[in-house]
Amino acid sequence: MFVLAVPGTWETNAKANPAVVPGMLASVTNPLKAAVEKGTPISAPGIAPAQIGAAPTAGMGQGAGDSSGLGSFLGGAATSALNNAAGSTATPSAGSPALPDEGGPHDAGANDYLTNDGIGGTGAAAPTTTSTTTADAPTTSSSGGGLWDAVAPSAGTTAETTTTTAAASAPTGDAASGSIGKSVSFEQVPYVAQVGGPLAGVVKGDPLTLGQSRKAGTDAVSARMKAIAQQCPTAKQVLLGYSQGALIAGDVLSAIGNGKGPVPDSAIIAGGLLSDPARTQTTSNLDSDQPTAQPVSLPGAESFVGPNVVGQGVVGARPDGFGTLADKVTSFCGAQDSICALSGKSKAIAAVVPLLNLRSEDIGPYVTGRALTLLQHVANADPADIQQAVQSVISAVTRISIAAAVNPASLPLELAQVVFASSMLSDIGKVVDMPEYDAFLSLTKPDELATQAVEVASYALLGAHQAYAHTTVDSRGDSATQWLAKWVLGRIESS
């Protein structure tokens, strides 16, 4: 059995030690490794993943009476912090429905998990070799390493934020020691985890684009999985990823599930994605400010754990989904984490992503190409739209000229009226018809501007992207990383 972890941006590099799992994913592999090798108690839910909306809590931005927004996120984060400090676990929010029992061991009769079909009640029972409590399971806190993070993790990584496997392929104990008695290897897949192109080149000395880093990661993961299969054809594999690592792991799992991967789908027993930049949407309207009560389930989509969230991954969803692996891949996304829950209103943020794929030599051709595209759109625009845009510009210029002549002090207010209260920019947008212009236009619309401001603040200031190790996803108080560790343990034990 091999558990492969793909770290996030700047959490690893091509020369990193494969035996050390760094950053966020250590919060999954640490307790999982302890349970496998030492029999440290960790309760495992049933084999079927829980579904989004299964147990509303105040953890992932889902406060009672407010399922989205900055206030809800702050309330949930504060509640989680207080609970952690007090050594308690989160409880369901008011009005949370009782959930059907899946058949596995649980605490105090709590019913927190549903079967993969969302009905519940008949899921496979969790193995009985593990404890039914989570209090003794080792947990860790980890920091940083996301798709957009601009600061590298500290060089002095502590034992609490890494998982080290000295002898990765050695058998991991026996019944007498309390372990599960299976040989399980834990390792990371090193790759050049970087984004930003020329800008990153100035800061980090390596102008690698997102696309280049993504390909380097998928090639490294595919090569390692293929090598494992060649050395041990009967080996089973688990693939975990966080942030950019989730993008890479998800790409490989998608390829495998669609018959194009390095190993057959039968070799995969589980996949776990934390803050996947290519997360499939679970709301029908990407522009919605509120998640739907009943999440959208698209064909071939991964299984989501925790409260429903709006938007989708920042790079857009994978077109082929996960194929035959859809029910083996779980995904976690926190409210206000714009890496995996980017609102359709966040056009300015979305417009930045293609720029992360520009190399220095691409900048000139890119600018020239976009200028030519602009001219083509204007030349091919509807004459009625062109006429309306011209009239709007003339009207705005006339209004500003009169204001400047009558009362120069009113000029700033008149300019603001033209930008925010007139239709001029929207009329021009119909002629231009380019995402770059739409991104600019989104900054002049109060609702879209507010959405983007909240998403940027949540990511940069509130740590929404780094909250997976301590923000609860169910009424038992499990964080995303704890839930994932328990679920993977159940898959390992039942394999």
PDB file of C-alpha atoms in Angstrom, residues 2-8 11-12 17-18 20-29 163 185-191 217 221 224-225 238-242 245-246 248-249 272:
ATOM      1  CA  PHE A   2       1.377   3.427  -0.968  1.00  0.00           C
ATOM      2  CA  VAL A   3       0.038   6.786   0.243  1.00  0.00           C
ATOM      3  CA  LEU A   4       1.381   9.514  -2.046  1.00  0.00           C
ATOM      4  CA  ALA A   5       1.097  13.175  -1.014  1.00  0.00           C
ATOM      5  CA  VAL A   6       1.414  16.080  -3.468  1.00  0.00           C
ATOM      6  CA  PRO A   7       2.205  19.321  -1.538  1.00  0.00           C
ATOM      7  CA  GLY A   8       1.087  22.832  -2.430  1.00  0.00           C
ATOM      8  CA  GLU A  11       5.827  23.454   0.098  1.00  0.00           C
ATOM      9  CA  THR A  12       8.203  21.285  -1.917  1.00  0.00           C
ATOM     10  CA  ASN A  17      13.142  14.331   0.488  1.00  0.00           C
ATOM     11  CA  PRO A  18      10.355  11.953  -0.632  1.00  0.00           C
ATOM     12  CA  VAL A  20       9.066  13.762   4.379  1.00  0.00           C
ATOM     13  CA  VAL A  21       5.467  14.918   3.917  1.00  0.00           C
ATOM     14  CA  PRO A  22       5.423  18.693   4.561  1.00  0.00           C
ATOM     15  CA  GLY A  23       2.838  21.371   5.262  1.00  0.00           C
ATOM     16  CA  MET A  24      -0.910  20.850   5.214  1.00  0.00           C
ATOM     17  CA  LEU A  25      -0.845  17.219   4.129  1.00  0.00           C
ATOM     18  CA  ALA A  26       1.177  16.288   7.211  1.00  0.00           C
ATOM     19  CA  SER A  27      -2.039  16.937   9.130  1.00  0.00           C
ATOM     20  CA  VAL A  28      -3.500  13.994   7.229  1.00  0.00           C
ATOM     21  CA  THR A  29      -0.540  11.648   7.101  1.00  0.00           C
ATOM     22  CA  THR A 163       5.552  13.182   8.355  1.00  0.00           C
ATOM     23  CA  SER A 185       4.362   3.519   2.717  1.00  0.00           C
ATOM     24  CA  PHE A 186       3.916   7.280   3.228  1.00  0.00           C
ATOM     25  CA  GLU A 187       5.796   9.649   0.932  1.00  0.00           C
ATOM     26  CA  GLN A 188       5.546  12.933  -0.875  1.00  0.00           C
ATOM     27  CA  VAL A 189       6.024  13.401  -4.607  1.00  0.00           C
ATOM     28  CA  PRO A 190       8.556  16.240  -5.026  1.00  0.00           C
ATOM     29  CA  TYR A 191       8.154  18.668  -7.930  1.00  0.00           C
ATOM     30  CA  GLY A 217       3.917  17.836 -11.015  1.00  0.00           C
ATOM     31  CA  VAL A 221       3.214  11.825  -9.920  1.00  0.00           C
ATOM     32  CA  ARG A 224       6.071   7.517  -9.419  1.00  0.00           C
ATOM     33  CA  MET A 225       2.735   5.711  -9.684  1.00  0.00           C
ATOM     34  CA  VAL A 238      -3.803   6.486  -2.321  1.00  0.00           C
ATOM     35  CA  LEU A 239      -3.232   9.964  -3.775  1.00  0.00           C
ATOM     36  CA  LEU A 240      -3.577  13.117  -1.639  1.00  0.00           C
ATOM     37  CA  GLY A 241      -3.138  16.729  -2.699  1.00  0.00           C
ATOM     38  CA  TYR A 242      -3.407  20.236  -1.246  1.00  0.00           C
ATOM     39  CA  GLY A 245      -0.920  19.687  -5.243  1.00  0.00           C
ATOM     40  CA  ALA A 246      -4.672  19.002  -5.328  1.00  0.00           C
ATOM     41  CA  ILE A 248      -2.021  17.975  -9.876  1.00  0.00           C
ATOM     42  CA  ALA A 249      -3.399  14.985  -7.956  1.00  0.00           C
ATOM     43  CA  GLY A 272      -8.287  13.188  -1.269  1.00  0.00           C
TER      44      GLY A 272
END
